[in-house]
CSV table of C-alpha atoms and ligand atoms in Angstrom, one decimal:
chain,number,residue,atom,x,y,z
A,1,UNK,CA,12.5,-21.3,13.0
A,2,UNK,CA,15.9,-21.0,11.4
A,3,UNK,CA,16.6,-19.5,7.1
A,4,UNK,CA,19.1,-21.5,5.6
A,5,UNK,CA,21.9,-19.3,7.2
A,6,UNK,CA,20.9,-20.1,10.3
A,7,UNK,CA,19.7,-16.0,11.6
A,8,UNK,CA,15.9,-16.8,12.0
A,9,UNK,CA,13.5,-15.9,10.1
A,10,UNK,CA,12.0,-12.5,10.9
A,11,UNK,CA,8.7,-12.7,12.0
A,12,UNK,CA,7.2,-8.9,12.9
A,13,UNK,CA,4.4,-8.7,15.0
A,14,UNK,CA,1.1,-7.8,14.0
A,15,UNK,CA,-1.6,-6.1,16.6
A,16,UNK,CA,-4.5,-4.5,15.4
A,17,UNK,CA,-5.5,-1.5,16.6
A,18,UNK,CA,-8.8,-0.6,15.0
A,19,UNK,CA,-10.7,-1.7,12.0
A,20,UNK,CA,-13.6,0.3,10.7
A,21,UNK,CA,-16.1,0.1,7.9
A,22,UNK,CA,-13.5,1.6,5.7
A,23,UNK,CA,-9.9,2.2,7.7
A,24,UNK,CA,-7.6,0.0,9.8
A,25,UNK,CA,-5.1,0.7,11.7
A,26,UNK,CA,-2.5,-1.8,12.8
A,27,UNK,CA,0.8,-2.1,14.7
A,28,UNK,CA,3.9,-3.8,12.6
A,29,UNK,CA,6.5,-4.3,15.4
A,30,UNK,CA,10.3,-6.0,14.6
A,31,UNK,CA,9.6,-5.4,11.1
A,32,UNK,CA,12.0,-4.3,8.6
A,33,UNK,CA,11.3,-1.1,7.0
A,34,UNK,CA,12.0,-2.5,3.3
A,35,UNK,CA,9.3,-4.6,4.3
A,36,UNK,CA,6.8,-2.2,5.6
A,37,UNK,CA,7.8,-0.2,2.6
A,38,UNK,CA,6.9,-3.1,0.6
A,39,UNK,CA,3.3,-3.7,1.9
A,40,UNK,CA,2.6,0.2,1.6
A,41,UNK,CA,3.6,0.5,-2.3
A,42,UNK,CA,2.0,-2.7,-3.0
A,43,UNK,CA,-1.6,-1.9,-1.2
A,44,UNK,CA,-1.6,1.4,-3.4
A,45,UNK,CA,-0.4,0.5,-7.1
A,46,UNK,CA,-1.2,-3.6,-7.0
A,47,UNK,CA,-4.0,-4.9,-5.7
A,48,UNK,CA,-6.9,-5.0,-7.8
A,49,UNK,CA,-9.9,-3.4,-8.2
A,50,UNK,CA,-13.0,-2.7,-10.9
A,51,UNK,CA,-13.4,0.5,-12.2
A,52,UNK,CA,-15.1,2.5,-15.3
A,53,UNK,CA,-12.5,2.3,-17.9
A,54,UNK,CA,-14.3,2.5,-21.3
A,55,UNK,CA,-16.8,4.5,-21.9
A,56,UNK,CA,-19.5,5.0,-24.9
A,57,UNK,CA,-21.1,8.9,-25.3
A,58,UNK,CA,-24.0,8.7,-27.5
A,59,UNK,CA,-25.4,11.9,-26.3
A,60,UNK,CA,-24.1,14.5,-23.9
A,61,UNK,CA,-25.8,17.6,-23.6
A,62,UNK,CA,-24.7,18.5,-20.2
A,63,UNK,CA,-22.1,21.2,-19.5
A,64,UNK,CA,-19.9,19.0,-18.9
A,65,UNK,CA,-17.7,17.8,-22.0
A,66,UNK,CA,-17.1,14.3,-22.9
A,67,UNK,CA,-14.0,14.0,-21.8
A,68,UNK,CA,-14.9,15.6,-18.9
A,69,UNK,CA,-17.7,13.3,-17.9
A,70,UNK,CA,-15.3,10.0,-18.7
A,71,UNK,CA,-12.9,11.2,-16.0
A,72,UNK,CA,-15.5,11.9,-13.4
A,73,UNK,CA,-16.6,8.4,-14.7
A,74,UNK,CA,-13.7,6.5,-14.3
A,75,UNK,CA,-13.2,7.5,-10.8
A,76,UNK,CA,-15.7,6.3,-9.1
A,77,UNK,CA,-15.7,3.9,-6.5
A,78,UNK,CA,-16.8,0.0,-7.4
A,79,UNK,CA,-17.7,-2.3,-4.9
A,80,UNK,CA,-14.7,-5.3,-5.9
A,81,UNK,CA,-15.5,-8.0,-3.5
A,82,UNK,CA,-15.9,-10.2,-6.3
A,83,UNK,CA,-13.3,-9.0,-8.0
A,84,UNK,CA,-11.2,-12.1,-7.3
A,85,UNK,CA,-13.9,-13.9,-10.3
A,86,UNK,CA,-12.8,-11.4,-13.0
A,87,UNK,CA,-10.1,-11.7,-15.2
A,88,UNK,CA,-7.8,-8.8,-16.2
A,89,UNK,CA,-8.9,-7.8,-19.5
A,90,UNK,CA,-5.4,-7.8,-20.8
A,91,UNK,CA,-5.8,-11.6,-19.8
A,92,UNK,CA,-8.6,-12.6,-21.2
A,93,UNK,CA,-8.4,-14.5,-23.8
A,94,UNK,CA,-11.8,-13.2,-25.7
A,95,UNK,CA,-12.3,-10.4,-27.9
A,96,UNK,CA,-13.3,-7.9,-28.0
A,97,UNK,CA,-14.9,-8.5,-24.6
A,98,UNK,CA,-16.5,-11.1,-22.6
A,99,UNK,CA,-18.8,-11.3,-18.9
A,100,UNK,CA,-15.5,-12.3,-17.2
A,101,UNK,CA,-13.7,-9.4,-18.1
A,102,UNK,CA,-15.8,-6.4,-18.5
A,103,UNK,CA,-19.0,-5.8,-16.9
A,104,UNK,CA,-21.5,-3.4,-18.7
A,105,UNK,CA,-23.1,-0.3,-17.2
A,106,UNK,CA,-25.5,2.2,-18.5
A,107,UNK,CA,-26.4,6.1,-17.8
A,108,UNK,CA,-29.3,7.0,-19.5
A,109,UNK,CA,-31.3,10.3,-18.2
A,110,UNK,CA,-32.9,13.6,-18.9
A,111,UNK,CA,-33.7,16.6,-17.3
A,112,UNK,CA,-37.5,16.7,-17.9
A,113,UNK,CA,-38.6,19.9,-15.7
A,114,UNK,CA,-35.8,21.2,-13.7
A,115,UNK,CA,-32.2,20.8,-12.8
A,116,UNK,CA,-31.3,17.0,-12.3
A,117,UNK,CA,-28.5,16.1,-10.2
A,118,UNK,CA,-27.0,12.9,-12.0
A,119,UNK,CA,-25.4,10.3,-9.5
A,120,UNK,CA,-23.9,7.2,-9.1
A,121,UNK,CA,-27.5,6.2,-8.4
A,122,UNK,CA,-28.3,6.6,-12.0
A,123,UNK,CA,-25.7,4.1,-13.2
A,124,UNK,CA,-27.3,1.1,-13.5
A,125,UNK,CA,-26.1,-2.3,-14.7
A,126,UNK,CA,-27.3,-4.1,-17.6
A,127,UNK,CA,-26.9,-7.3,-16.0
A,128,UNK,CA,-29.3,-6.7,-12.6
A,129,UNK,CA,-27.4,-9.3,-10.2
A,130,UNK,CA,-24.6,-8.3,-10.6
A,131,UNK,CA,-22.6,-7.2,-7.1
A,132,UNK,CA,-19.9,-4.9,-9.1
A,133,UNK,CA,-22.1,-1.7,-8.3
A,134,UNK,CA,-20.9,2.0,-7.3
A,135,UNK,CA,-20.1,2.3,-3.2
A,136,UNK,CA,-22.9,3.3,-1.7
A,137,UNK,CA,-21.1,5.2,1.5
A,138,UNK,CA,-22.5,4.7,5.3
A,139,UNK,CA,-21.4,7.5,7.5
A,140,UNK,CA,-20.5,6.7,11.5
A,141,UNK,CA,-23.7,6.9,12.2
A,142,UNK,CA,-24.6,3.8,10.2
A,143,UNK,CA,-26.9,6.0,7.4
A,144,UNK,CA,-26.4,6.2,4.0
A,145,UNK,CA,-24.5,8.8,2.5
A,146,UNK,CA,-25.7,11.0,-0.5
A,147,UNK,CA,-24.3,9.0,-3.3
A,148,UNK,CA,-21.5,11.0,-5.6
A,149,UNK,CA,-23.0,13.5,-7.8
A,150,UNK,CA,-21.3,12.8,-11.2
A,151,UNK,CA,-22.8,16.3,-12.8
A,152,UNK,CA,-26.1,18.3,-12.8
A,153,UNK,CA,-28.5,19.0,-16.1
A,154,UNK,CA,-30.7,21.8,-16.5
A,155,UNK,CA,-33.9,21.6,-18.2
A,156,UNK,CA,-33.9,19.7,-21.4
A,157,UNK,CA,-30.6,18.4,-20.8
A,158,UNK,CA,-29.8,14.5,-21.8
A,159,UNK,CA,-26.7,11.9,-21.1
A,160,UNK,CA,-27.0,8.6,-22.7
A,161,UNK,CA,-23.7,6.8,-21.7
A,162,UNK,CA,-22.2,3.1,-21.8
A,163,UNK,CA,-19.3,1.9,-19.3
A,164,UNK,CA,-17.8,-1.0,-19.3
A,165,UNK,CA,-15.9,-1.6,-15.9
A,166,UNK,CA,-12.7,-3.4,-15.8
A,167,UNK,CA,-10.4,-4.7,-13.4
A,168,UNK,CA,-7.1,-3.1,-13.2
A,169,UNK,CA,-4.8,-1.9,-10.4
A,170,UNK,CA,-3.3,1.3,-9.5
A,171,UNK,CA,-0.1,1.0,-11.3
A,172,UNK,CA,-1.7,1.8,-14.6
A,173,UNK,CA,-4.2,3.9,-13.2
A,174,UNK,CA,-5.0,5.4,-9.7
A,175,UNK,CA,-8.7,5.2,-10.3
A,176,UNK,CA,-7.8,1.2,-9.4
A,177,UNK,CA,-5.5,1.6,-6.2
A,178,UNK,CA,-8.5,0.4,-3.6
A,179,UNK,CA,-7.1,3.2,-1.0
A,180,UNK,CA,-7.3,6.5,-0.7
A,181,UNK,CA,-3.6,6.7,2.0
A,182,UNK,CA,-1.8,4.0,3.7
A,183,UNK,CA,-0.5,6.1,6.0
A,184,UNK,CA,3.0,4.6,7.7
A,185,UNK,CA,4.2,6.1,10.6
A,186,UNK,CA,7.5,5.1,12.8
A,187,UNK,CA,6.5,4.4,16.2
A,188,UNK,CA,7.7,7.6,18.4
A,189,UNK,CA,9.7,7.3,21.4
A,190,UNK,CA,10.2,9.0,24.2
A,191,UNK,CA,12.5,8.6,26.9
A,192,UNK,CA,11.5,10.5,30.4
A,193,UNK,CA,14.5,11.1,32.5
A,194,UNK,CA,14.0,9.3,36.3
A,195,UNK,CA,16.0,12.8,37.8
A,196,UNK,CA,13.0,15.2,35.9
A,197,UNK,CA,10.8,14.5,38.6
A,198,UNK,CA,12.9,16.4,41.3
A,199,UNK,CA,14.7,18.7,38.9
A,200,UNK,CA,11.3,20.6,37.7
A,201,UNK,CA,9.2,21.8,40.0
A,202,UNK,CA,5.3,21.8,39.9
A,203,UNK,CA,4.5,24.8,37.7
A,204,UNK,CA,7.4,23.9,35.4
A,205,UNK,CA,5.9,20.2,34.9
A,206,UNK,CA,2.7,22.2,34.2
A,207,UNK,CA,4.5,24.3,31.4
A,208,UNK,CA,5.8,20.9,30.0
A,209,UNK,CA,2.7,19.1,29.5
A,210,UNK,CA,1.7,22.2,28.1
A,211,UNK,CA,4.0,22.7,25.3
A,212,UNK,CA,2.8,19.7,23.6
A,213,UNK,CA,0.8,20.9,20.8
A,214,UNK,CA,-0.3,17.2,20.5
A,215,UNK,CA,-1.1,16.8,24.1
A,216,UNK,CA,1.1,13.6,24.4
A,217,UNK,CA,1.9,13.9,27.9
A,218,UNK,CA,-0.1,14.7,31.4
A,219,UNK,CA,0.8,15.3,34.5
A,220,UNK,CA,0.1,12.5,37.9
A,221,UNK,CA,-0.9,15.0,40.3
A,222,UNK,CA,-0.2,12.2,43.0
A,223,UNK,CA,3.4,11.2,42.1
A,224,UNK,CA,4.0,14.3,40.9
A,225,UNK,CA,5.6,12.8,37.7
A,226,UNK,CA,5.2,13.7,34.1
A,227,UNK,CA,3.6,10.3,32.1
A,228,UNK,CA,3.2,9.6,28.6
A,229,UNK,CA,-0.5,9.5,27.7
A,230,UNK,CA,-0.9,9.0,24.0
A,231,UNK,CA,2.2,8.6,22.6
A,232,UNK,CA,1.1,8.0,19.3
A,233,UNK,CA,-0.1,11.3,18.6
A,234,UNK,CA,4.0,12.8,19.2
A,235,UNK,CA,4.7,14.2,15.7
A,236,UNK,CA,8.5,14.9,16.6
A,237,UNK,CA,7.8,18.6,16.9
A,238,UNK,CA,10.4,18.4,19.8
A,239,UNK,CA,8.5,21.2,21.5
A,240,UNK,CA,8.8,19.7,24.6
A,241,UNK,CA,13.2,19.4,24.6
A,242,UNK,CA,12.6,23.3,23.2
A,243,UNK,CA,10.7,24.2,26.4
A,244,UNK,CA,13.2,22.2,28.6
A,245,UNK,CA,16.4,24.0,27.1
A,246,UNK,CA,14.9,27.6,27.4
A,247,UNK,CA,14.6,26.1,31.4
A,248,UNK,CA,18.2,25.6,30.8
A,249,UNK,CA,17.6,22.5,32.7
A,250,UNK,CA,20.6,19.8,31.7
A,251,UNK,CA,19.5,18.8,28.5
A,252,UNK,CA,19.3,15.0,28.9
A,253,UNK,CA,16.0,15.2,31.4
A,254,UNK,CA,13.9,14.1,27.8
A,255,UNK,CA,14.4,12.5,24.5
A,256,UNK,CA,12.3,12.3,21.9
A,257,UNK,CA,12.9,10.1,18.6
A,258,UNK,CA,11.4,6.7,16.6
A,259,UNK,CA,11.8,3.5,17.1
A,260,UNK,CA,13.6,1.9,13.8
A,261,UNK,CA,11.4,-1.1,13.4
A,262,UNK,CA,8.4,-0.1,15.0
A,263,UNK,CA,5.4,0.8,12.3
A,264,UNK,CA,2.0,2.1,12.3
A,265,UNK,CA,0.0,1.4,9.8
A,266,UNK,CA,-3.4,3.3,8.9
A,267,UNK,CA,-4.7,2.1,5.4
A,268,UNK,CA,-7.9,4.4,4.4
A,269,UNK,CA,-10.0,2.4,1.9
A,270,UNK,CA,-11.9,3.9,-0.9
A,271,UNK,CA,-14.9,1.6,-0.1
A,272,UNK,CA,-14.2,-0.6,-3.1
A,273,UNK,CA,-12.8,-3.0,-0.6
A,274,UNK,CA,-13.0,-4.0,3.1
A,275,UNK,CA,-9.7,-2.3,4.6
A,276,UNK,CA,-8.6,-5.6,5.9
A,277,UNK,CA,-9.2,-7.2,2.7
A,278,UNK,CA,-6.8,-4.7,1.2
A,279,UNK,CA,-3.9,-5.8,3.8
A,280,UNK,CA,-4.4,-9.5,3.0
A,281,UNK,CA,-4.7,-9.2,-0.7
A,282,UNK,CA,-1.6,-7.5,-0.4
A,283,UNK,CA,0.2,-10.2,1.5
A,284,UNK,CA,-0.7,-12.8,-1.1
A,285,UNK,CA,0.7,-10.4,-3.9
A,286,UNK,CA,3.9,-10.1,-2.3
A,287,UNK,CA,4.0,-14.3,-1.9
A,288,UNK,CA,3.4,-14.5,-5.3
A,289,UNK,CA,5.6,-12.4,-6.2
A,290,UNK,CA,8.4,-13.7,-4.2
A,291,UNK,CA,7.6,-16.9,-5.2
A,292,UNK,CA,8.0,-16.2,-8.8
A,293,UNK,CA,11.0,-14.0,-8.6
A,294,UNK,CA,12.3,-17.4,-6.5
A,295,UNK,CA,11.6,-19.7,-10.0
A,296,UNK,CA,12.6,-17.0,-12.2
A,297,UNK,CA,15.9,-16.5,-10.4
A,298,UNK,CA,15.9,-20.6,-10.0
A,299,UNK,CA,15.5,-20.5,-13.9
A,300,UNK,CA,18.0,-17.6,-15.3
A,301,UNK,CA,21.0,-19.0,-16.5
A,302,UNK,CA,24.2,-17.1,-16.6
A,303,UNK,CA,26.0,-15.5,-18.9
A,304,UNK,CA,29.0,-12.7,-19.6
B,1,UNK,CA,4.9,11.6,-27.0
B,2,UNK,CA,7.8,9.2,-25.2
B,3,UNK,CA,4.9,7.7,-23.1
B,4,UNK,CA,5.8,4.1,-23.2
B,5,UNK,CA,2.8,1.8,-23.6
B,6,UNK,CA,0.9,0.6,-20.9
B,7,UNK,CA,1.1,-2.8,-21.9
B,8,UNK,CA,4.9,-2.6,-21.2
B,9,UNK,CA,4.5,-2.6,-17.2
B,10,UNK,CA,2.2,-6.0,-17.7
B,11,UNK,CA,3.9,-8.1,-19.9
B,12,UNK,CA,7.6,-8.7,-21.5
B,13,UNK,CA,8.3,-9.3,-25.5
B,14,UNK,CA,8.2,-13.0,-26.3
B,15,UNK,CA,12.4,-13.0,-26.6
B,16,UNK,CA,13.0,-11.8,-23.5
B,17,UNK,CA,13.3,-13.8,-19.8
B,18,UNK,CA,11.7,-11.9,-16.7
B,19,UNK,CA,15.1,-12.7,-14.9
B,20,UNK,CA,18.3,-12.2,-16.6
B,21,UNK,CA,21.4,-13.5,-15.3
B,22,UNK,CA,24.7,-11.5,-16.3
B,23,UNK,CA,27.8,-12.8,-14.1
B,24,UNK,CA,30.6,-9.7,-13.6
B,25,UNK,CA,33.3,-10.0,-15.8
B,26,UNK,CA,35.5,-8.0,-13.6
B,27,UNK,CA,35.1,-9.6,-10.1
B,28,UNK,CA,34.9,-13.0,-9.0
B,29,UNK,CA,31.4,-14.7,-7.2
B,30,UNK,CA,29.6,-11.4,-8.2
B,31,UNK,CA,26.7,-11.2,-10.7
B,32,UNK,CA,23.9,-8.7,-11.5
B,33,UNK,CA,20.2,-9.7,-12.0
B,34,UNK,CA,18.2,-7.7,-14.5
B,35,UNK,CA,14.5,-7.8,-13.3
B,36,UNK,CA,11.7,-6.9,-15.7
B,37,UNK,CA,8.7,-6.2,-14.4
B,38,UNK,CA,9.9,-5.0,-11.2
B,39,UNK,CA,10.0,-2.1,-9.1
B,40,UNK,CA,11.4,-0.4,-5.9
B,41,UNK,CA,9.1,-2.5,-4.4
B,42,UNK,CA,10.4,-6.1,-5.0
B,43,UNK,CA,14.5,-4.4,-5.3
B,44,UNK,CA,14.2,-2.9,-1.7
B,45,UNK,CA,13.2,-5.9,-0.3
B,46,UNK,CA,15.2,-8.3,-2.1
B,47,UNK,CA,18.7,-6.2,-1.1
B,48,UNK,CA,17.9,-5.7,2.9
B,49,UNK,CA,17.0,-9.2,2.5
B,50,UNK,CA,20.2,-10.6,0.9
B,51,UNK,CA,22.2,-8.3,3.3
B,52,UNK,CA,21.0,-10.0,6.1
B,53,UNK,CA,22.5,-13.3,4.6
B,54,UNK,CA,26.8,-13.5,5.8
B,55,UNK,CA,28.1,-15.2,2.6
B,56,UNK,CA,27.0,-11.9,0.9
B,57,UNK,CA,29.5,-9.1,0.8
B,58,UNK,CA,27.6,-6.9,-1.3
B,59,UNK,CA,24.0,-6.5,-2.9
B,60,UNK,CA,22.4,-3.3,-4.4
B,61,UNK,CA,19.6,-2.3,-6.6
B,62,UNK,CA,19.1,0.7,-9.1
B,63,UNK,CA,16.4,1.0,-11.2
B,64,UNK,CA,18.5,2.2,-14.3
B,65,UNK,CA,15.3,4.5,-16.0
B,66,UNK,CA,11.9,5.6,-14.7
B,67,UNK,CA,10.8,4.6,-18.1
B,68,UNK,CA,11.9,1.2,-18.1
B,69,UNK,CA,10.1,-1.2,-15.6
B,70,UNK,CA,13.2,-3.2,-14.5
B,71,UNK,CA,15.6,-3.1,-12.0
B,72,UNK,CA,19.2,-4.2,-11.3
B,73,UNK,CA,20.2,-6.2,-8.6
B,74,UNK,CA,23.8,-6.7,-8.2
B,75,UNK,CA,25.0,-9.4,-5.3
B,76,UNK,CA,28.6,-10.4,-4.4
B,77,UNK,CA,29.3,-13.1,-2.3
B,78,UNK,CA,31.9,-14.4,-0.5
B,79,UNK,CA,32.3,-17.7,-2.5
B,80,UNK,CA,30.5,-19.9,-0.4
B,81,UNK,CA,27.4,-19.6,-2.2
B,82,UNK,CA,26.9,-18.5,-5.7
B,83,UNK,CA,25.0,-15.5,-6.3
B,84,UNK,CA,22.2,-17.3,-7.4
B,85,UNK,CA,22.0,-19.5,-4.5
B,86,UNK,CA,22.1,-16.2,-2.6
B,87,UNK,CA,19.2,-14.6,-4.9
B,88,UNK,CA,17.2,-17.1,-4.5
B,89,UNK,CA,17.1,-17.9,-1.1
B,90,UNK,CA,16.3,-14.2,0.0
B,91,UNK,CA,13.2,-14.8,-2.5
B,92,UNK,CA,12.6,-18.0,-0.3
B,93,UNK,CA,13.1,-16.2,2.9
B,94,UNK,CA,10.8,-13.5,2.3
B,95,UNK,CA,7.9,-15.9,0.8
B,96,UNK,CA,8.1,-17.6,4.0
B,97,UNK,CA,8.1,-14.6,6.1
B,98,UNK,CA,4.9,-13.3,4.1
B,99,UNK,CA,3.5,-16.4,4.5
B,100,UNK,CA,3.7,-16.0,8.2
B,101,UNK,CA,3.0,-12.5,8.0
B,102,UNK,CA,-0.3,-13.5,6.6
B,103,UNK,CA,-1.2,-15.9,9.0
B,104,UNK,CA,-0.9,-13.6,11.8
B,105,UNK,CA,-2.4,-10.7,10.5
B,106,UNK,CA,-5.8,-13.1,9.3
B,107,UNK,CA,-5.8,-14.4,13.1
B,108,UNK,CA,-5.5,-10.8,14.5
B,109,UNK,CA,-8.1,-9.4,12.1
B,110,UNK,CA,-10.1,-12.7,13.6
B,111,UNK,CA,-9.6,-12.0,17.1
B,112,UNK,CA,-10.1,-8.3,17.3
B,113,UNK,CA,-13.5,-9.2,15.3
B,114,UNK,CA,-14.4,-11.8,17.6
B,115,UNK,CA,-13.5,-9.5,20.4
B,116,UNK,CA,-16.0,-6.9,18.9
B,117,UNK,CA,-18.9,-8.9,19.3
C,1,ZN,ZN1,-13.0,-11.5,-21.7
């Protein structure tokens, strides 16, 4: 498929590598780096999310102070797989708040004996079925983790709070950016001299696969040739060409380097949404984007 | 103090258009596009993809303060198109490359899922 100047569209190719409960990892190959760049900043600061952003104190007795506890508050973790049915309060057209905008919460307990931890266990909603709740984390062993302790009360102790989660995205606020990294690396490569196989002997192939802190390469005891086992692990420490030039071997036997259009992608999620939600949500971002700039660019009429 | 409102990176003042056309003065087929709203994000993307496109001599982008969400985009052509017509179809281009982008990523996410069980 041809663009209107007759180049082709570009059309990078996708391979997934791993998706987890709350990472994926994923191979961008031919891709522009303008565009990978583009996916990353818009999977942090624009997709949406829900997320404490108001919050009522009518009693705090805890150590901590209010604005303390509001902080702690705000960034916690909502499951947002509805989030899609909400409406961005800046949106919405009621006031000063309505069920499609704001969802209520409520943290009301006190340390009757002993010292209470306080979680977000204890936030509950006011409406029951609602599926806008705090992450409740599952470790790799599929068991629930402890939930996230939000502050501890001794004896006597009482928090009576209202929150009223919004959606929002991480350009106003992190608390809403649905991932903790998107990690983007350039795809390493390494180019392995045909002649190194004669020119090092045994024990100096040895010290080479050695020198790599990152263990990228290993030896074929059979061939007697130096492979590349995991090349995704090279961090460019260049190691390896170090140890070759103190041989003062001719300098050309390895080469180390990144491919220019060649991406990995590793996009940790916070647990508000599925990790290969995130990715998707942030496709259809940039098409609406584009398509708007498109009309709006379509619609601008010039002047000096 | 000088925080600017949040409301400013969501929404423009009623007067003004999100795209603002302003054709050079000093140099023929060459205009600049002021954004608002926009980012590195959108500016990156939109120069590497007007570059790509011959009839375009030049395009750049600056985003002129931190505190100011716009961004300038300025595009020289070669005549053949207008600067416009050169805006606007790296917008297309790029919408459509998403679009596929999309596709195949939901049908990789689908096959390594399927794969799984
Ligand atoms: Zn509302």
């Amino acid at each position: 498929m041809t663009d209107q100047y007759g180049r082709g569209l570009r059309a990078p190719v996708i391979e997934i590598l791993d998706i987890g409960r709350y990472t994926i990892k994923f191979l961008l190959k031919e891709c522009h780096i303008s565009i990978a760049n583009a996916l990353r900043r818009i999977m942090i600061a624009d997709v949406p999310t829900m997320a404490i952003d108001l919050v009522y104190i009518n009693d705090n007795s805890s150590v901590l102070h209010d604005e303390f506890l509001s902080h702690r508050l705000g960034l916690i973790p909502f499951k947002s797989d509805t989030v899609d049915s909400y409406e961005f309060f800046r949106e919405c057209s009621c006031k000063p708040s309505c069920h499609k905008c704001s969802v209520e919460f409520n943290l009301r307990e006190t340390a009757l004996d002993d010292v209470k931890d306080i979680t977000t266990d204890h936030i509950n909603a006011n409406n029951p079925d609602c599926l806008v709740k705090p992450v409740k984390y599952i470790n790799a062993d599929g068991n629930e983790e402890d939930p996230i302790l939000i502050v501890k009360l001794a004896k006597n102790q009482k928090v009576d709070i209202q929150c009223i989660v919004r959606k929002g995205t991480g350009k106003e606020h992190a608390k809403w950016s649905p991932v903790a990294t998107v990690q983007v690396q350039q795809m390493p490569q390494i180019d392995i001299s045909p002649s190194l196989e004669e020119d090092l002997d045994t024990e100096e192939k040895i010290g080479l696969v050695n020198s790599c802190p990152a263990s990228v390469y290993k030896l074929n005891a059979e061939k007697q040739t130096v492979d590349i086992e995991t090349i995704t692990d090279c961090h460019q420490c260049q190691e390896c060409t170090i140890y070759l030039e103190n041989l003062n071997k001719k300098n050309d036997l390895l080469k180390v380097g990144q491919h220019e259009d060649h991406f990995i992608f590793t996009v940790e999620s916070t647990g508000a949404l599925p990790p290969e939600e995130i990715v998707s949500k942030a496709f259809t971002i940039l098409i609406d984007k584009m398509s708007e700039l498109s009309q709006c660019t379509e619609e601008s009429d010039a002047k000096d | 103090m000088n925080t600017p409102a949040i409301s400013e990176l969501f929404s423009l003042p009623p007067d003004v258009k999100k795209i603002e056309h302003v054709d050079d003065t000093k140099a023929k087929h060459a205009a600049k596009f002021v954004m608002h709203l926009e980012d590195h994000t959108a500016g990156n993307l939109l120069r590497y993809s007007l570059l790509r496109n011959e009839n375009v001599k030049f395009s750049g982008y600056r985003r002129p303060h931190p505190l100011e969400n716009k961004i300038e985009l300025k595009v020289h052509t070669n005549g053949k198109i207008s600067p416009k017509e050169a805006a606007k179809q790296a917008c297309d281009n790029l919408c459509t490359e998403f679009i596929k982008m999309k596709e195949a990523f939901l049908m990789q996410v689908k096959e390594f899922k399927g794969e799984g069980k």
